[in-house]
Amino acid sequence: MEPEGRDAAGKPLLVRVTGSSGSDGRGSASSSSIVAVVGSTAVAVAGSFEFGLSIGYSSPSQLGIMRDLHLSLAEYSVFGSILTIGAMLGAIVSGSIADRAGRRGAMAISDVICTLGYLLIAFSQNYWWLDIGRVLTGCGIGILSYVVPVYISEITPKNLRGGFATVNQFMICCGGSLAFVLGTFITWRTLAVVGVAPCLLQLVGLLAIPESPRWLARSGHPGAFVSALQKLRGQGTDISEEASEIKDFTEKLQCLPESKMLDLFQKDYIRAVTVGVGLMVLQQFGGVNGILFYASEVFVSAGFSSGNAGTVAMAIVQIPMIGLGVLLMDKAGRRPLLMVSAAGTCLGCLLVGLSFLSKEQQWERNLNVLALAGLLVFIGSFSLGMGGIPWVIMSEIFPINMKGSAGSLVTLVNWLSSWAVSYAFNFLLIWSTYGTFFICASICGLTVVFVERLVPETKGRTLEEIQASMNSPLTPFHK
């Protein structure tokens, strides 16, 4: 046997079995594994693209919908914000659906729900159809926001997991950007039909990709488990060591009492829950959604004649920084990227706050350029780590017997926090613009401390090793 690569401990990551297969080199197993994982990830992140498209849909569609359906601003505001309510409903059931129907089944269900929602929007004749369609779309992306990162983390090798999982955030960003661009050229009904396309593509793709091997092992499908793992690692790869580790860990989980939601708050799992929930709360309370939703108003308030140039600059910064995060995830590690990202968002908020403080105090030097610089630093830093890594860590730290209930809780907390920040941000700006950004800076600074003290480094470790170290009932498994 010939090693394909080694981790920090010297153990082979992929092992090539030579001989009867007639393969011509050690690159074959690695290549076939990468192709299978890339293909499966590509199908999964079609759901992430749908997520971003749904988030970005309401902004470019506002004028057309209000004109064609004769909606008041209040009625349209309900349409725009009700997506979050639907997402919270989807988040509540996301873990249960993913546990019962499988990861592929959950994605298929969410695709059907999103498709129905977008068709209702596309053919709506009044605001009732519009709102019901928006709620259904929210439910679908609420499920997707949980199941996509979980599926990716469960199929990828440990040395590639972080980078692949971060593609989820990259595609959300791409989906949102496409919605903004297309919305300037096509009608809101046509844009709603476009929203159906990623759902249909994913539904077709799901027929070709394997189910999560870890879910198959937990659900009592040993033959399908081995087949799926072999397909993901390459037909010429010896999967016996990885399969044995997953199988032994799953058998240990099955010896534990049946888990319930309340079990999450017992001391056995409290560290993992604290890390998962804490990262989601800090991610949102750092102010990202408020800043994104009200970026134009912030630029105008800072003294710029228009917010358009600033928002375009933010969009340009976002995608390459997410790409950089993908490249660094499995090299620098999760913790360093999170701390650098949170420190950057803290600096960005401080710069924006200083800009508004200078304006209010009428200092001699006009510092409104700090608002632009601060927002660009904030969005670039957020995209580097805080945008995607909390979802990566959420998908890694919970054992599969608790992943459904824990994932639902964490996803619900994220959407609830998102709604709270989006709702309150404008009121906070009215209260004190610079005070709002100084509060956000404080929370971002607190995030650095939280990560340093509580968040484990998960780079280069199998899911079983991570979960055994984080959850005390599984500690004897940890080697």
Coordinates of C-alpha atoms in Angstrom, one line a residue, residues 26-216:
R26 CA -1.0 7.0 -6.7
G27 CA -2.8 10.1 -8.1
S28 CA -5.8 8.1 -9.3
A29 CA -7.4 7.5 -5.9
S30 CA -6.8 11.0 -4.8
S31 CA -8.1 12.4 -8.0
S32 CA -11.3 10.3 -8.0
S33 CA -11.9 11.2 -4.4
I34 CA -11.5 14.9 -5.1
V35 CA -13.8 14.7 -8.1
A36 CA -16.5 12.9 -6.1
V37 CA -16.2 15.4 -3.2
V38 CA -16.2 18.4 -5.5
G39 CA -19.2 17.1 -7.4
S40 CA -21.2 16.4 -4.2
T41 CA -20.2 19.7 -2.7
A42 CA -21.2 21.5 -5.9
V43 CA -24.7 20.0 -5.8
A44 CA -25.1 20.9 -2.1
V45 CA -24.0 24.5 -2.5
A46 CA -26.7 25.0 -5.2
G47 CA -28.8 25.3 -2.0
S48 CA -26.5 27.9 -0.7
F49 CA -26.8 29.8 -3.9
E50 CA -30.6 29.6 -3.5
F51 CA -30.2 30.9 0.0
G52 CA -28.3 34.0 -1.2
L53 CA -30.7 34.6 -4.1
S54 CA -33.7 34.6 -1.7
I55 CA -32.0 37.0 0.7
G56 CA -31.2 39.4 -2.1
Y57 CA -34.5 39.1 -3.9
S58 CA -36.6 41.7 -2.0
S59 CA -34.3 44.7 -2.6
P60 CA -34.3 45.0 -6.4
S61 CA -37.9 43.8 -6.6
Q62 CA -39.4 46.5 -4.3
L63 CA -40.5 49.1 -6.8
G64 CA -41.9 46.6 -9.3
I65 CA -43.9 44.7 -6.7
M66 CA -45.3 47.8 -5.0
R67 CA -46.3 49.2 -8.4
D68 CA -47.9 46.1 -10.0
L69 CA -49.7 44.9 -6.9
H70 CA -50.5 48.3 -5.4
L71 CA -48.8 47.6 -2.1
S72 CA -48.1 50.2 0.5
L73 CA -44.6 50.5 2.0
A74 CA -45.9 48.8 5.2
E75 CA -47.3 45.9 3.2
Y76 CA -44.0 45.5 1.3
S77 CA -42.1 45.7 4.5
V78 CA -44.0 42.7 5.7
F79 CA -43.1 40.8 2.5
G80 CA -39.4 41.6 2.9
S81 CA -39.1 40.7 6.6
I82 CA -41.4 37.7 6.7
L83 CA -38.7 35.6 5.0
T84 CA -36.9 35.6 8.4
I85 CA -40.0 34.2 10.1
G86 CA -40.2 31.4 7.6
A87 CA -36.5 30.7 8.0
M88 CA -37.0 30.4 11.8
L89 CA -39.8 27.9 11.2
G90 CA -37.6 26.0 8.8
A91 CA -34.7 26.1 11.3
I92 CA -36.9 24.5 14.1
V93 CA -37.6 21.4 12.0
S94 CA -34.3 21.3 10.0
G95 CA -32.5 18.9 12.3
S96 CA -35.4 16.5 12.6
I97 CA -35.9 16.5 8.9
A98 CA -32.2 15.9 8.2
D99 CA -32.2 13.1 10.7
R100 CA -35.3 11.3 9.4
A101 CA -35.0 11.9 5.7
G102 CA -31.3 12.0 5.4
R103 CA -29.1 14.9 4.2
R104 CA -30.1 14.5 0.6
G105 CA -33.7 14.0 1.5
A106 CA -33.7 17.3 3.5
M107 CA -32.2 19.2 0.6
A108 CA -34.8 17.7 -1.7
I109 CA -37.6 18.7 0.6
S110 CA -36.3 22.3 0.9
D111 CA -36.0 22.5 -2.9
V112 CA -39.7 21.5 -3.3
I113 CA -40.7 24.1 -0.6
C114 CA -38.6 26.9 -2.2
T115 CA -39.9 26.1 -5.7
L116 CA -43.5 26.3 -4.5
G117 CA -42.7 29.5 -2.8
Y118 CA -41.2 31.1 -5.8
L119 CA -44.0 30.0 -8.1
L120 CA -46.5 31.6 -5.7
I121 CA -44.5 34.8 -5.8
A122 CA -44.1 34.7 -9.6
F123 CA -47.8 34.2 -10.3
S124 CA -49.2 36.2 -7.3
Q125 CA -52.2 38.5 -7.9
N126 CA -52.3 39.9 -4.4
Y127 CA -50.2 40.3 -1.3
W128 CA -51.5 37.1 0.3
W129 CA -50.0 34.9 -2.4
L130 CA -46.9 37.0 -2.2
D131 CA -46.5 36.6 1.6
I132 CA -47.3 32.9 1.6
G133 CA -44.7 32.4 -1.1
R134 CA -42.2 34.4 0.8
V135 CA -42.8 32.4 4.0
L136 CA -42.4 29.1 2.1
T137 CA -39.2 30.3 0.6
G138 CA -38.0 31.2 4.1
C139 CA -38.8 27.8 5.4
G140 CA -36.8 26.2 2.6
I141 CA -33.7 28.3 3.2
G142 CA -34.1 27.7 6.9
I143 CA -33.6 24.0 6.3
L144 CA -30.8 24.6 3.8
S145 CA -28.9 26.9 6.1
Y146 CA -28.5 23.8 8.5
V147 CA -28.2 20.8 6.2
V148 CA -25.8 22.1 3.5
P149 CA -22.8 22.8 5.9
V150 CA -23.6 19.5 7.8
Y151 CA -23.6 17.4 4.6
I152 CA -20.4 19.0 3.3
S153 CA -18.6 18.4 6.6
E154 CA -19.7 14.8 6.8
I155 CA -18.5 13.8 3.3
T156 CA -15.1 15.6 3.0
P157 CA -11.7 14.3 4.2
K158 CA -10.4 16.0 7.3
N159 CA -7.6 17.8 5.5
L160 CA -10.1 19.4 3.1
R161 CA -13.2 19.9 5.2
G162 CA -12.7 23.5 6.2
G163 CA -12.1 24.9 2.7
F164 CA -15.0 22.9 1.2
A165 CA -17.4 23.9 4.0
T166 CA -16.6 27.6 3.5
V167 CA -17.8 27.4 -0.1
N168 CA -21.2 27.5 1.4
Q169 CA -20.8 31.1 2.5
F170 CA -19.1 32.0 -0.9
M171 CA -22.2 30.7 -2.8
I172 CA -24.6 32.6 -0.5
C173 CA -22.7 35.7 -1.4
C174 CA -22.8 34.9 -5.1
G175 CA -26.5 34.2 -5.0
G176 CA -27.2 37.5 -3.3
S177 CA -25.0 39.4 -5.8
L178 CA -26.7 37.8 -8.8
A179 CA -30.1 38.8 -7.4
F180 CA -29.0 42.4 -7.1
V181 CA -27.6 42.5 -10.7
L182 CA -30.4 40.6 -12.4
G183 CA -33.0 42.6 -10.5
T184 CA -31.9 45.7 -12.4
F185 CA -32.6 44.2 -15.8
I186 CA -35.5 41.8 -15.4
T187 CA -39.0 42.1 -13.8
W188 CA -39.7 40.8 -10.3
R189 CA -41.8 37.9 -11.7
T190 CA -39.0 36.8 -14.0
L191 CA -36.5 37.0 -11.1
A192 CA -38.8 34.8 -9.1
V193 CA -38.8 32.2 -11.9
V194 CA -34.9 32.5 -11.9
G195 CA -35.1 31.5 -8.2
V196 CA -36.6 28.2 -9.2
A197 CA -33.5 27.2 -11.3
P198 CA -31.1 26.4 -8.5
C199 CA -33.8 24.2 -6.8
L200 CA -34.3 22.2 -10.0
L201 CA -30.6 21.9 -10.6
Q202 CA -30.1 20.6 -7.1
L203 CA -33.0 18.2 -7.3
V204 CA -31.4 16.6 -10.4
G205 CA -28.0 16.6 -8.9
L206 CA -29.1 14.9 -5.7
L207 CA -29.9 11.8 -7.8
A208 CA -26.2 11.4 -8.7
I209 CA -24.4 12.1 -5.3
P210 CA -24.0 9.8 -2.4
E211 CA -25.8 10.2 1.0
S212 CA -23.7 11.2 4.0
P213 CA -21.8 8.0 5.1
R214 CA -22.1 9.1 8.7
W215 CA -25.9 9.4 8.5
L216 CA -26.1 6.0 6.7

